[in-house]
Amino acid sequence: MLQNPHAVMHIQDPASQRLTWNKPPKSVLVIKKIQDASLLQPFKELCVFLTEKNMIVYVESKVLADTAIAGDESFGAVIQKFCTFREDLDDISNRVDFIICLGGDGTLLYASSLFQESVPPVMAFHLGSLGFLTPFKFDTYQSQVTQIIEGNTAIILRSRLRVRVVKESREKKSIIMTNGDSEGSRKSMQYQVLNEVVVDRGPSSYLSNVDLFLDGHLITTVQGDGVIVSTPTGSTAYAVAAGASMIHPNVPAIMITPICPHSLSFRPIVVPAGVELKIMLSRDARNTAWVSFDGRKRQEICHGDSITITTSCFPVPSICFRDPVNDWFESLSQCLHWNVRKKQNYLSSEEEEF
């Protein structure tokens, strides 16, 4: 290895990650932001285009419940070709080749939550408010979707967090089984999280007081409004608002960011992606805590409950407009106005003398 330095470490170029198909895709899941009238026309145009390309189109049942869609007679022939499913009831993980999202960043987060294991490649159109995770514009959707179907486009693998919440049963001698997991008198739930896990003090006026363990060792106690555990993708969401650094999604890491800590020295930290974090209420905590996963499934955490977090084996393959690096910096510039400042004027030689 010393004689051949190139054998010591090989760092992959993020732009080298490409989407290629073993066989042409046949099915697509179209996810539309619910109750947004501005998305009705783009949704209909896209679905007509996909059916004309003989694609099998999957949509949620609640999307078709919209009277503006169900009552459109000119769209009725297309609706009859749809395959429908219901969230948390129907498993479509092995039926869909790729996903198209119409909406904002929340639509992509919702798409991620539908798949608890492998996620099909996701193409996200910017039809929402912020659009940090949605690089495609709908104006040229036909050529862009055609390019995806033909393959050979850049992708970025956005890591997710695998979260396991174990709750002590509040009933004596009861056995509860959830997601096939039984631990006697405990209830266990698992989630796949793309952005962040947020533990906060909820409606209580007291500080949250939670212990944070890393690989079984107590590293600190969080006293403040709460703590954010985020992926690199989530570093530009709630975490950056709480003072964390922004990390490119290709960096294998987990971020730990306190929310308004009652300490002058509690800074956000970055830990390796392979570690296991565990969060529990401190023994002397005055109140319970609340936890949410990408802003959803909010629930109370009591004494004896635990939240275990590590990097998931199932990332979200997000299709890039150009490549992972350029798309990220474009989002920083356009969405967050990163380092926007009025340019300093040039200093002439005469002015330098003064």
C-alpha positions as YAML, in Angstrom:
chain: A
units: angstrom
residues:
- id: 1
  name: MET
  ca: [0.00, 0.00, 0.00]
- id: 2
  name: LEU
  ca: [2.86, 2.38, 0.73]
- id: 3
  name: GLN
  ca: [4.35, 1.64, -2.66]
- id: 4
  name: ASN
  ca: [1.01, 2.32, -4.32]
- id: 5
  name: PRO
  ca: [-0.65, 5.31, -2.63]
- id: 6
  name: HIS
  ca: [-3.68, 4.96, -4.91]
- id: 7
  name: ALA
  ca: [-4.55, 1.69, -3.18]
- id: 8
  name: VAL
  ca: [-4.91, 3.33, 0.23]
- id: 9
  name: MET
  ca: [-8.19, 5.12, -0.42]
- id: 10
  name: HIS
  ca: [-10.48, 5.62, -3.37]
- id: 11
  name: ILE
  ca: [-13.03, 8.43, -3.13]
- id: 12
  name: GLN
  ca: [-15.87, 8.11, -5.60]
- id: 13
  name: ASP
  ca: [-16.78, 11.13, -7.69]
- id: 14
  name: PRO
  ca: [-20.41, 11.97, -6.77]
- id: 15
  name: ALA
  ca: [-21.11, 12.89, -10.38]
- id: 16
  name: SER
  ca: [-20.27, 9.33, -11.46]
- id: 17
  name: GLN
  ca: [-23.48, 7.90, -9.95]
- id: 18
  name: ARG
  ca: [-25.82, 7.13, -12.86]
- id: 19
  name: LEU
  ca: [-29.26, 5.62, -13.26]
- id: 20
  name: THR
  ca: [-29.39, 2.85, -15.86]
- id: 21
  name: TRP
  ca: [-32.17, 0.34, -16.46]
- id: 22
  name: ASN
  ca: [-31.63, -3.40, -16.89]
- id: 23
  name: LYS
  ca: [-34.87, -3.36, -18.87]
- id: 24
  name: PRO
  ca: [-37.16, -0.46, -19.89]
- id: 25
  name: PRO
  ca: [-39.36, 0.76, -17.01]
- id: 26
  name: LYS
  ca: [-43.03, -0.09, -17.33]
- id: 27
  name: SER
  ca: [-44.66, 1.39, -14.22]
- id: 28
  name: VAL
  ca: [-44.52, 4.77, -12.50]
- id: 29
  name: LEU
  ca: [-45.99, 6.13, -9.28]
- id: 30
  name: VAL
  ca: [-47.27, 9.71, -9.58]
- id: 31
  name: ILE
  ca: [-47.56, 11.51, -6.24]
- id: 32
  name: LYS
  ca: [-49.43, 14.80, -6.17]
- id: 33
  name: LYS
  ca: [-49.76, 17.22, -3.31]
- id: 34
  name: ILE
  ca: [-53.29, 16.83, -1.99]
- id: 35
  name: GLN
  ca: [-55.78, 19.74, -2.06]
- id: 36
  name: ASP
  ca: [-53.67, 21.96, -4.30]
- id: 37
  name: ALA
  ca: [-55.73, 23.26, -7.21]
- id: 38
  name: SER
  ca: [-52.65, 24.60, -8.99]
- id: 39
  name: LEU
  ca: [-51.40, 21.03, -9.50]
- id: 40
  name: LEU
  ca: [-54.52, 19.67, -11.18]
- id: 41
  name: GLN
  ca: [-53.57, 20.65, -14.73]
- id: 42
  name: PRO
  ca: [-49.91, 19.51, -14.46]
- id: 43
  name: PHE
  ca: [-51.11, 16.21, -12.96]
- id: 44
  name: LYS
  ca: [-53.56, 15.59, -15.79]
- id: 45
  name: GLU
  ca: [-51.04, 16.53, -18.49]
- id: 46
  name: LEU
  ca: [-48.39, 14.26, -17.01]
- id: 47
  name: CYS
  ca: [-50.75, 11.29, -16.64]
- id: 48
  name: VAL
  ca: [-51.99, 11.64, -20.24]
- id: 49
  name: PHE
  ca: [-48.38, 11.77, -21.44]
- id: 50
  name: LEU
  ca: [-47.42, 8.66, -19.42]
- id: 51
  name: THR
  ca: [-50.38, 6.62, -20.61]
- id: 52
  name: GLU
  ca: [-49.59, 7.56, -24.20]
- id: 53
  name: LYS
  ca: [-46.17, 6.04, -23.60]
- id: 54
  name: ASN
  ca: [-47.91, 2.84, -22.45]
- id: 55
  name: MET
  ca: [-46.72, 3.26, -18.86]
- id: 56
  name: ILE
  ca: [-48.67, 1.70, -15.98]
- id: 57
  name: VAL
  ca: [-49.55, 4.64, -13.75]
- id: 58
  name: TYR
  ca: [-50.07, 4.22, -9.99]
- id: 59
  name: VAL
  ca: [-51.83, 6.95, -7.98]
- id: 60
  name: GLU
  ca: [-53.23, 7.14, -4.47]
- id: 61
  name: SER
  ca: [-56.93, 6.52, -4.03]
- id: 62
  name: LYS
  ca: [-57.34, 9.80, -2.17]
- id: 63
  name: VAL
  ca: [-55.96, 11.72, -5.17]
- id: 64
  name: LEU
  ca: [-58.79, 10.42, -7.34]
- id: 65
  name: ALA
  ca: [-61.29, 11.35, -4.63]
- id: 66
  name: ASP
  ca: [-60.78, 14.99, -5.63]
- id: 67
  name: THR
  ca: [-64.00, 16.08, -7.36]
- id: 68
  name: ALA
  ca: [-62.01, 18.23, -9.79]
- id: 69
  name: ILE
  ca: [-60.38, 15.02, -11.07]
- id: 70
  name: ALA
  ca: [-63.18, 12.50, -10.67]
- id: 71
  name: GLY
  ca: [-65.71, 14.88, -12.25]
- id: 72
  name: ASP
  ca: [-63.63, 15.66, -15.33]
- id: 73
  name: GLU
  ca: [-65.30, 13.66, -18.10]
- id: 74
  name: SER
  ca: [-62.48, 14.35, -20.57]
- id: 75
  name: PHE
  ca: [-60.06, 12.76, -18.09]
- id: 76
  name: GLY
  ca: [-62.25, 9.74, -17.37]
- id: 77
  name: ALA
  ca: [-60.67, 7.47, -19.98]
- id: 78
  name: VAL
  ca: [-57.24, 8.07, -18.40]
- id: 79
  name: ILE
  ca: [-58.53, 7.44, -14.86]
- id: 80
  name: GLN
  ca: [-59.80, 4.01, -15.88]
- id: 81
  name: LYS
  ca: [-56.22, 3.01, -16.75]
- id: 82
  name: PHE
  ca: [-54.86, 3.96, -13.31]
- id: 83
  name: CYS
  ca: [-53.79, 1.48, -10.65]
- id: 84
  name: THR
  ca: [-54.65, 2.77, -7.18]
- id: 85
  name: PHE
  ca: [-53.35, 2.09, -3.68]
- id: 86
  name: ARG
  ca: [-53.93, 3.27, -0.11]
- id: 87
  name: GLU
  ca: [-51.26, 4.52, 2.26]
- id: 88
  name: ASP
  ca: [-50.35, 2.07, 5.07]
- id: 89
  name: LEU
  ca: [-52.67, -0.57, 3.57]
- id: 90
  name: ASP
  ca: [-51.32, -1.57, 0.15]
- id: 91
  name: ASP
  ca: [-47.72, -2.57, -0.56]
- id: 92
  name: ILE
  ca: [-46.52, -1.38, -3.99]
- id: 93
  name: SER
  ca: [-42.79, -1.61, -3.32]
- id: 94
  name: ASN
  ca: [-42.30, -4.34, -5.94]
- id: 95
  name: ARG
  ca: [-44.66, -2.90, -8.53]
- id: 96
  name: VAL
  ca: [-43.21, 0.54, -9.24]
- id: 97
  name: ASP
  ca: [-40.12, 1.22, -11.39]
- id: 98
  name: PHE
  ca: [-39.78, 4.91, -10.57]
- id: 99
  name: ILE
  ca: [-41.63, 7.78, -8.89]
- id: 100
  name: ILE
  ca: [-42.64, 11.24, -10.09]
- id: 101
  name: CYS
  ca: [-43.46, 13.85, -7.44]
- id: 102
  name: LEU
  ca: [-45.53, 16.96, -8.16]
- id: 103
  name: GLY
  ca: [-45.26, 19.48, -5.34]
- id: 104
  name: GLY
  ca: [-42.62, 20.71, -2.94]
- id: 105
  name: ASP
  ca: [-40.06, 19.14, -0.63]
- id: 106
  name: GLY
  ca: [-42.82, 17.72, 1.55]
- id: 107
  name: THR
  ca: [-44.10, 15.66, -1.37]
- id: 108
  name: LEU
  ca: [-40.70, 13.99, -1.69]
- id: 109
  name: LEU
  ca: [-40.60, 13.32, 2.06]
- id: 110
  name: TYR
  ca: [-44.04, 11.75, 1.79]
- id: 111
  name: ALA
  ca: [-42.90, 9.57, -1.11]
- id: 112
  name: SER
  ca: [-40.00, 8.34, 1.03]
- id: 113
  name: SER
  ca: [-42.35, 7.42, 3.88]
- id: 114
  name: LEU
  ca: [-44.35, 5.11, 1.58]
- id: 115
  name: PHE
  ca: [-41.37, 2.76, 1.22]
- id: 116
  name: GLN
  ca: [-39.93, 1.22, 4.37]
- id: 117
  name: GLU
  ca: [-37.30, -0.73, 2.46]
- id: 118
  name: SER
  ca: [-35.99, -0.24, -1.10]
- id: 119
  name: VAL
  ca: [-37.15, 2.99, -2.75]
- id: 120
  name: PRO
  ca: [-37.54, 3.36, -6.53]
- id: 121
  name: PRO
  ca: [-35.72, 6.30, -8.19]
- id: 122
  name: VAL
  ca: [-37.54, 9.58, -7.55]
- id: 123
  name: MET
  ca: [-37.98, 12.42, -10.03]
- id: 124
  name: ALA
  ca: [-39.24, 15.55, -8.23]
- id: 125
  name: PHE
  ca: [-40.78, 18.54, -10.02]
- id: 126
  name: HIS
  ca: [-40.64, 21.94, -8.37]
- id: 127
  name: LEU
  ca: [-44.31, 22.87, -7.99]
- id: 128
  name: GLY
  ca: [-44.27, 23.84, -4.32]
- id: 129
  name: SER
  ca: [-42.93, 26.73, -2.26]
- id: 130
  name: LEU
  ca: [-39.25, 26.09, -1.40]
- id: 131
  name: GLY
  ca: [-38.14, 23.29, -3.71]
- id: 132
  name: PHE
  ca: [-34.71, 22.51, -2.27]
- id: 133
  name: LEU
  ca: [-35.10, 18.81, -3.06]
- id: 134
  name: THR
  ca: [-37.07, 19.25, -6.31]
- id: 135
  name: PRO
  ca: [-34.66, 20.23, -9.11]
- id: 136
  name: PHE
  ca: [-36.92, 19.74, -12.16]
- id: 137
  name: LYS
  ca: [-39.14, 22.42, -13.70]
- id: 138
  name: PHE
  ca: [-42.41, 21.30, -15.21]
- id: 139
  name: ASP
  ca: [-42.18, 23.45, -18.34]
- id: 140
  name: THR
  ca: [-40.15, 20.79, -20.18]
- id: 141
  name: TYR
  ca: [-41.52, 17.70, -18.45]
- id: 142
  name: GLN
  ca: [-41.98, 15.68, -21.65]
- id: 143
  name: SER
  ca: [-38.33, 15.68, -22.66]
- id: 144
  name: GLN
  ca: [-37.16, 15.22, -19.07]
- id: 145
  name: VAL
  ca: [-39.44, 12.25, -18.35]
- id: 146
  name: THR
  ca: [-38.48, 10.70, -21.69]
- id: 147
  name: GLN
  ca: [-34.82, 11.00, -20.73]
- id: 148
  name: ILE
  ca: [-35.51, 9.22, -17.43]
- id: 149
  name: ILE
  ca: [-37.34, 6.39, -19.20]
- id: 150
  name: GLU
  ca: [-34.42, 5.98, -21.59]
- id: 151
  name: GLY
  ca: [-31.99, 5.93, -18.64]
- id: 152
  name: ASN
  ca: [-28.42, 7.13, -18.17]
- id: 153
  name: THR
  ca: [-29.16, 10.08, -15.90]
- id: 154
  name: ALA
  ca: [-27.34, 11.26, -12.78]
- id: 155
  name: ILE
  ca: [-28.69, 10.24, -9.38]
- id: 156
  name: ILE
  ca: [-27.82, 10.94, -5.78]
- id: 157
  name: LEU
  ca: [-28.35, 8.40, -3.01]
- id: 158
  name: ARG
  ca: [-29.90, 10.30, -0.12]
- id: 159
  name: SER
  ca: [-29.29, 8.37, 3.09]
- id: 160
  name: ARG
  ca: [-32.16, 7.80, 5.50]
- id: 161
  name: LEU
  ca: [-32.33, 7.11, 9.22]
- id: 162
  name: ARG
  ca: [-33.70, 3.86, 10.56]
- id: 163
  name: VAL
  ca: [-35.57, 4.74, 13.72]
- id: 164
  name: ARG
  ca: [-36.92, 2.31, 16.29]
- id: 165
  name: VAL
  ca: [-39.21, 3.57, 19.04]
- id: 166
  name: VAL
  ca: [-39.76, 1.23, 21.99]
- id: 167
  name: LYS
  ca: [-42.48, 2.19, 24.45]
- id: 168
  name: GLU
  ca: [-43.21, 0.71, 27.83]
- id: 169
  name: SER
  ca: [-46.73, -0.58, 28.02]
- id: 170
  name: ARG
  ca: [-48.95, 1.51, 30.28]
- id: 171
  name: GLU
  ca: [-51.09, -1.58, 30.93]
- id: 172
  name: LYS
  ca: [-49.96, -4.22, 33.37]
- id: 173
  name: LYS
  ca: [-48.93, -7.63, 32.04]
- id: 174
  name: SER
  ca: [-50.00, -6.87, 28.48]
- id: 175
  name: ILE
  ca: [-48.22, -8.09, 25.36]
- id: 176
  name: ILE
  ca: [-48.32, -5.73, 22.38]
- id: 177
  name: MET
  ca: [-47.09, -6.59, 18.89]
- id: 178
  name: THR
  ca: [-46.53, -3.89, 16.26]
- id: 179
  name: ASN
  ca: [-44.81, -4.37, 12.89]
- id: 180
  name: GLY
  ca: [-44.25, -7.99, 13.90]
- id: 181
  name: ASP
  ca: [-42.05, -7.02, 16.85]
- id: 182
  name: SER
  ca: [-42.91, -8.20, 20.33]
- id: 183
  name: GLU
  ca: [-40.95, -7.43, 23.46]
- id: 184
  name: GLY
  ca: [-43.20, -8.65, 26.21]
- id: 185
  name: SER
  ca: [-44.84, -5.58, 27.71]
- id: 186
  name: ARG
  ca: [-43.26, -3.20, 25.19]
- id: 187
  name: LYS
  ca: [-44.51, -1.73, 21.94]
- id: 188
  name: SER
  ca: [-41.99, -1.34, 19.12]
- id: 189
  name: MET
  ca: [-42.38, 0.81, 15.99]
- id: 190
  name: GLN
  ca: [-39.96, 1.43, 13.12]
- id: 191
  name: TYR
  ca: [-39.68, 4.32, 10.69]
- id: 192
  name: GLN
  ca: [-37.51, 5.32, 7.74]
- id: 193
  name: VAL
  ca: [-36.67, 9.04, 7.94]
- id: 194
  name: LEU
  ca: [-35.24, 11.14, 5.12]
- id: 195
  name: ASN
  ca: [-34.77, 14.52, 6.84]
- id: 196
  name: GLU
  ca: [-34.73, 14.40, 10.61]
- id: 197
  name: VAL
  ca: [-35.95, 13.03, 13.90]
- id: 198
  name: VAL
  ca: [-37.00, 15.84, 16.25]
- id: 199
  name: VAL
  ca: [-37.34, 15.34, 20.00]
- id: 200
  name: ASP
  ca: [-38.83, 18.39, 21.75]
- id: 201
  name: ARG
  ca: [-40.53, 19.46, 24.96]
- id: 202
  name: GLY
  ca: [-43.98, 19.63, 23.37]
- id: 203
  name: PRO
  ca: [-46.59, 21.75, 25.19]
- id: 204
  name: SER
  ca: [-44.67, 21.73, 28.48]
- id: 205
  name: SER
  ca: [-43.18, 24.97, 29.82]
- id: 206
  name: TYR
  ca: [-40.22, 23.08, 31.33]
- id: 207
  name: LEU
  ca: [-36.94, 22.37, 29.54]
- id: 208
  name: SER
  ca: [-36.70, 19.03, 27.82]
- id: 209
  name: ASN
  ca: [-34.26, 16.80, 29.65]
- id: 210
  name: VAL
  ca: [-33.14, 13.82, 27.57]
- id: 211
  name: ASP
  ca: [-30.08, 11.58, 27.68]
- id: 212
  name: LEU
  ca: [-28.17, 10.97, 24.45]
- id: 213
  name: PHE
  ca: [-26.23, 7.72, 24.05]
- id: 214
  name: LEU
  ca: [-23.78, 6.85, 21.26]
- id: 215
  name: ASP
  ca: [-23.00, 3.15, 20.77]
- id: 216
  name: GLY
  ca: [-24.20, 2.47, 24.31]
- id: 217
  name: HIS
  ca: [-22.23, 5.25, 26.01]
- id: 218
  name: LEU
  ca: [-23.87, 8.32, 27.52]
- id: 219
  name: ILE
  ca: [-22.32, 11.31, 25.73]
- id: 220
  name: THR
  ca: [-24.49, 14.17, 27.01]
- id: 221
  name: THR
  ca: [-27.80, 15.28, 28.42]
- id: 222
  name: VAL
  ca: [-29.81, 17.72, 26.31]
- id: 223
  name: GLN
  ca: [-31.41, 20.49, 28.37]
- id: 224
  name: GLY
  ca: [-33.29, 22.93, 26.19]
- id: 225
  name: ASP
  ca: [-36.18, 22.94, 23.74]
- id: 226
  name: GLY
  ca: [-35.04, 19.64, 22.23]
- id: 227
  name: VAL
  ca: [-32.63, 17.97, 19.83]
- id: 228
  name: ILE
  ca: [-32.57, 17.26, 16.08]
- id: 229
  name: VAL
  ca: [-30.96, 14.13, 14.64]
- id: 230
  name: SER
  ca: [-30.71, 14.60, 10.89]
- id: 231
  name: THR
  ca: [-29.31, 13.15, 7.72]
- id: 232
  name: PRO
  ca: [-27.09, 15.25, 5.42]
- id: 233
  name: THR
  ca: [-30.22, 15.84, 3.32]
- id: 234
  name: GLY
  ca: [-31.96, 17.13, 6.45]
- id: 235
  name: SER
  ca: [-29.05, 19.41, 7.32]
- id: 236
  name: THR
  ca: [-30.58, 22.13, 5.11]
- id: 237
  name: ALA
  ca: [-34.00, 21.81, 6.76]
- id: 238
  name: TYR
  ca: [-34.81, 22.28, 10.49]
- id: 239
  name: ALA
  ca: [-31.17, 21.70, 11.48]
- id: 240
  name: VAL
  ca: [-29.79, 24.71, 9.57]
- id: 241
  name: ALA
  ca: [-32.47, 26.89, 11.17]
- id: 242
  name: ALA
  ca: [-31.16, 25.70, 14.56]
- id: 243
  name: GLY
  ca: [-27.59, 26.70, 13.69]
- id: 244
  name: ALA
  ca: [-26.14, 23.53, 12.15]
- id: 245
  name: SER
  ca: [-23.78, 23.36, 9.19]
- id: 246
  name: MET
  ca: [-25.01, 22.30, 5.77]
- id: 247
  name: ILE
  ca: [-23.65, 18.93, 4.63]
- id: 248
  name: HIS
  ca: [-23.71, 17.58, 1.09]
- id: 249
  name: PRO
  ca: [-25.96, 14.48, 0.84]
- id: 250
  name: ASN
  ca: [-23.05, 12.34, -0.40]
- id: 251
  name: VAL
  ca: [-21.24, 12.73, 2.94]
- id: 252
  name: PRO
  ca: [-21.86, 9.65, 5.16]
- id: 253
  name: ALA
  ca: [-22.80, 11.26, 8.45]
- id: 254
  name: ILE
  ca: [-25.46, 11.91, 11.09]
- id: 255
  name: MET
  ca: [-25.95, 15.39, 12.54]
- id: 256
  name: ILE
  ca: [-26.90, 16.12, 16.15]
- id: 257
  name: THR
  ca: [-28.23, 19.64, 16.66]
- id: 258
  name: PRO
  ca: [-29.64, 21.01, 19.92]
- id: 259
  name: ILE
  ca: [-32.71, 23.25, 19.80]
- id: 260
  name: CYS
  ca: [-32.20, 26.35, 21.95]
- id: 261
  name: PRO
  ca: [-29.93, 24.58, 24.49]
- id: 262
  name: HIS
  ca: [-29.64, 26.20, 27.92]
- id: 263
  name: SER
  ca: [-25.86, 26.18, 27.57]
- id: 264
  name: LEU
  ca: [-23.29, 28.47, 25.94]
- id: 265
  name: SER
  ca: [-21.10, 25.57, 24.82]
- id: 266
  name: PHE
  ca: [-23.50, 23.05, 23.27]
- id: 267
  name: ARG
  ca: [-22.62, 23.20, 19.57]
- id: 268
  name: PRO
  ca: [-24.02, 20.98, 16.78]
- id: 269
  name: ILE
  ca: [-21.84, 17.94, 16.05]
- id: 270
  name: VAL
  ca: [-21.41, 15.47, 13.19]
- id: 271
  name: VAL
  ca: [-20.89, 11.75, 13.88]
- id: 272
  name: PRO
  ca: [-20.09, 8.85, 11.50]
- id: 273
  name: ALA
  ca: [-23.01, 7.31, 9.65]
- id: 274
  name: GLY
  ca: [-22.51, 3.84, 11.19]
- id: 275
  name: VAL
  ca: [-23.03, 4.74, 14.84]
- id: 276
  name: GLU
  ca: [-26.14, 3.92, 16.85]
- id: 277
  name: LEU
  ca: [-27.76, 6.76, 18.77]
- id: 278
  name: LYS
  ca: [-30.24, 6.27, 21.57]
- id: 279
  name: ILE
  ca: [-32.41, 8.95, 23.17]
- id: 280
  name: MET
  ca: [-34.27, 8.51, 26.45]
- id: 281
  name: LEU
  ca: [-35.88, 10.76, 29.01]
- id: 282
  name: SER
  ca: [-33.52, 11.55, 31.86]
- id: 283
  name: ARG
  ca: [-34.45, 10.01, 35.16]
- id: 284
  name: ASP
  ca: [-34.95, 13.44, 36.74]
- id: 285
  name: ALA
  ca: [-36.86, 14.96, 33.78]
- id: 286
  name: ARG
  ca: [-39.77, 17.10, 34.94]
- id: 287
  name: ASN
  ca: [-41.94, 16.38, 31.89]
- id: 288
  name: THR
  ca: [-42.35, 14.03, 28.97]
- id: 289
  name: ALA
  ca: [-40.96, 14.69, 25.48]
- id: 290
  name: TRP
  ca: [-42.45, 14.48, 22.00]
- id: 291
  name: VAL
  ca: [-40.92, 13.01, 18.86]
- id: 292
  name: SER
  ca: [-41.72, 13.41, 15.16]
- id: 293
  name: PHE
  ca: [-40.27, 11.87, 12.00]
- id: 294
  name: ASP
  ca: [-39.96, 14.17, 8.99]
- id: 295
  name: GLY
  ca: [-42.69, 16.23, 10.64]
- id: 296
  name: ARG
  ca: [-45.14, 13.30, 10.83]
- id: 297
  name: LYS
  ca: [-46.24, 10.53, 13.22]
- id: 298
  name: ARG
  ca: [-45.81, 12.83, 16.23]
- id: 299
  name: GLN
  ca: [-46.06, 10.98, 19.56]
- id: 300
  name: GLU
  ca: [-45.28, 11.35, 23.24]
- id: 301
  name: ILE
  ca: [-42.17, 9.83, 24.85]
- id: 302
  name: CYS
  ca: [-42.41, 8.91, 28.53]
- id: 303
  name: HIS
  ca: [-40.03, 7.50, 31.12]
- id: 304
  name: GLY
  ca: [-38.82, 4.06, 30.09]
- id: 305
  name: ASP
  ca: [-39.37, 4.71, 26.36]
- id: 306
  name: SER
  ca: [-36.42, 4.83, 23.98]
- id: 307
  name: ILE
  ca: [-35.61, 6.07, 20.46]
- id: 308
  name: THR
  ca: [-32.82, 4.24, 18.63]
- id: 309
  name: ILE
  ca: [-31.41, 5.84, 15.48]
- id: 310
  name: THR
  ca: [-28.86, 4.67, 12.94]
- id: 311
  name: THR
  ca: [-28.24, 5.02, 9.21]
- id: 312
  name: SER
  ca: [-30.66, 2.99, 7.11]
- id: 313
  name: CYS
  ca: [-29.60, 0.44, 4.50]
- id: 314
  name: PHE
  ca: [-32.30, 1.84, 2.18]
- id: 315
  name: PRO
  ca: [-31.44, 5.30, 0.78]
- id: 316
  name: VAL
  ca: [-33.63, 7.34, -1.55]
- id: 317
  name: PRO
  ca: [-32.25, 7.42, -5.12]
- id: 318
  name: SER
  ca: [-33.04, 10.98, -6.16]
- id: 319
  name: ILE
  ca: [-32.72, 11.78, -9.87]
- id: 320
  name: CYS
  ca: [-30.60, 14.87, -10.57]
- id: 321
  name: PHE
  ca: [-31.27, 17.63, -13.06]
- id: 322
  name: ARG
  ca: [-27.55, 17.94, -13.84]
- id: 323
  name: ASP
  ca: [-25.41, 16.19, -11.22]
- id: 324
  name: PRO
  ca: [-25.32, 15.90, -7.39]
- id: 325
  name: VAL
  ca: [-22.81, 18.71, -6.83]
- id: 326
  name: ASN
  ca: [-24.23, 21.32, -9.20]
- id: 327
  name: ASP
  ca: [-27.81, 20.63, -8.15]
- id: 328
  name: TRP
  ca: [-26.93, 21.08, -4.46]
- id: 329
  name: PHE
  ca: [-25.16, 24.40, -4.92]
- id: 330
  name: GLU
  ca: [-27.94, 25.59, -7.21]
- id: 331
  name: SER
  ca: [-30.45, 24.85, -4.43]
- id: 332
  name: LEU
  ca: [-28.29, 26.64, -1.85]
- id: 333
  name: SER
  ca: [-28.17, 29.69, -4.08]
- id: 334
  name: GLN
  ca: [-31.76, 29.78, -5.33]
- id: 335
  name: CYS
  ca: [-33.66, 28.54, -2.25]
- id: 336
  name: LEU
  ca: [-31.55, 29.68, 0.72]
- id: 337
  name: HIS
  ca: [-29.68, 32.57, -0.96]
- id: 338
  name: TRP
  ca: [-26.42, 31.23, 0.42]
- id: 339
  name: ASN
  ca: [-23.71, 33.90, 0.78]
- id: 340
  name: VAL
  ca: [-25.71, 36.59, -0.97]
- id: 341
  name: ARG
  ca: [-23.97, 39.92, -0.45]
- id: 342
  name: LYS
  ca: [-23.55, 43.15, -2.32]
- id: 343
  name: LYS
  ca: [-20.24, 43.11, -4.19]
- id: 344
  name: GLN
  ca: [-17.42, 45.23, -2.83]
- id: 345
  name: ASN
  ca: [-16.38, 48.00, -5.23]
- id: 346
  name: TYR
  ca: [-13.03, 47.93, -6.98]
- id: 347
  name: LEU
  ca: [-10.40, 50.15, -5.38]
- id: 348
  name: SER
  ca: [-8.49, 52.29, -7.87]
- id: 349
  name: SER
  ca: [-4.78, 53.08, -7.52]
- id: 350
  name: GLU
  ca: [-5.55, 56.69, -6.61]
- id: 351
  name: GLU
  ca: [-7.86, 55.59, -3.79]
- id: 352
  name: GLU
  ca: [-5.24, 53.16, -2.46]
- id: 353
  name: GLU
  ca: [-2.91, 56.08, -1.71]
- id: 354
  name: PHE
  ca: [-5.39, 57.39, 0.83]
...
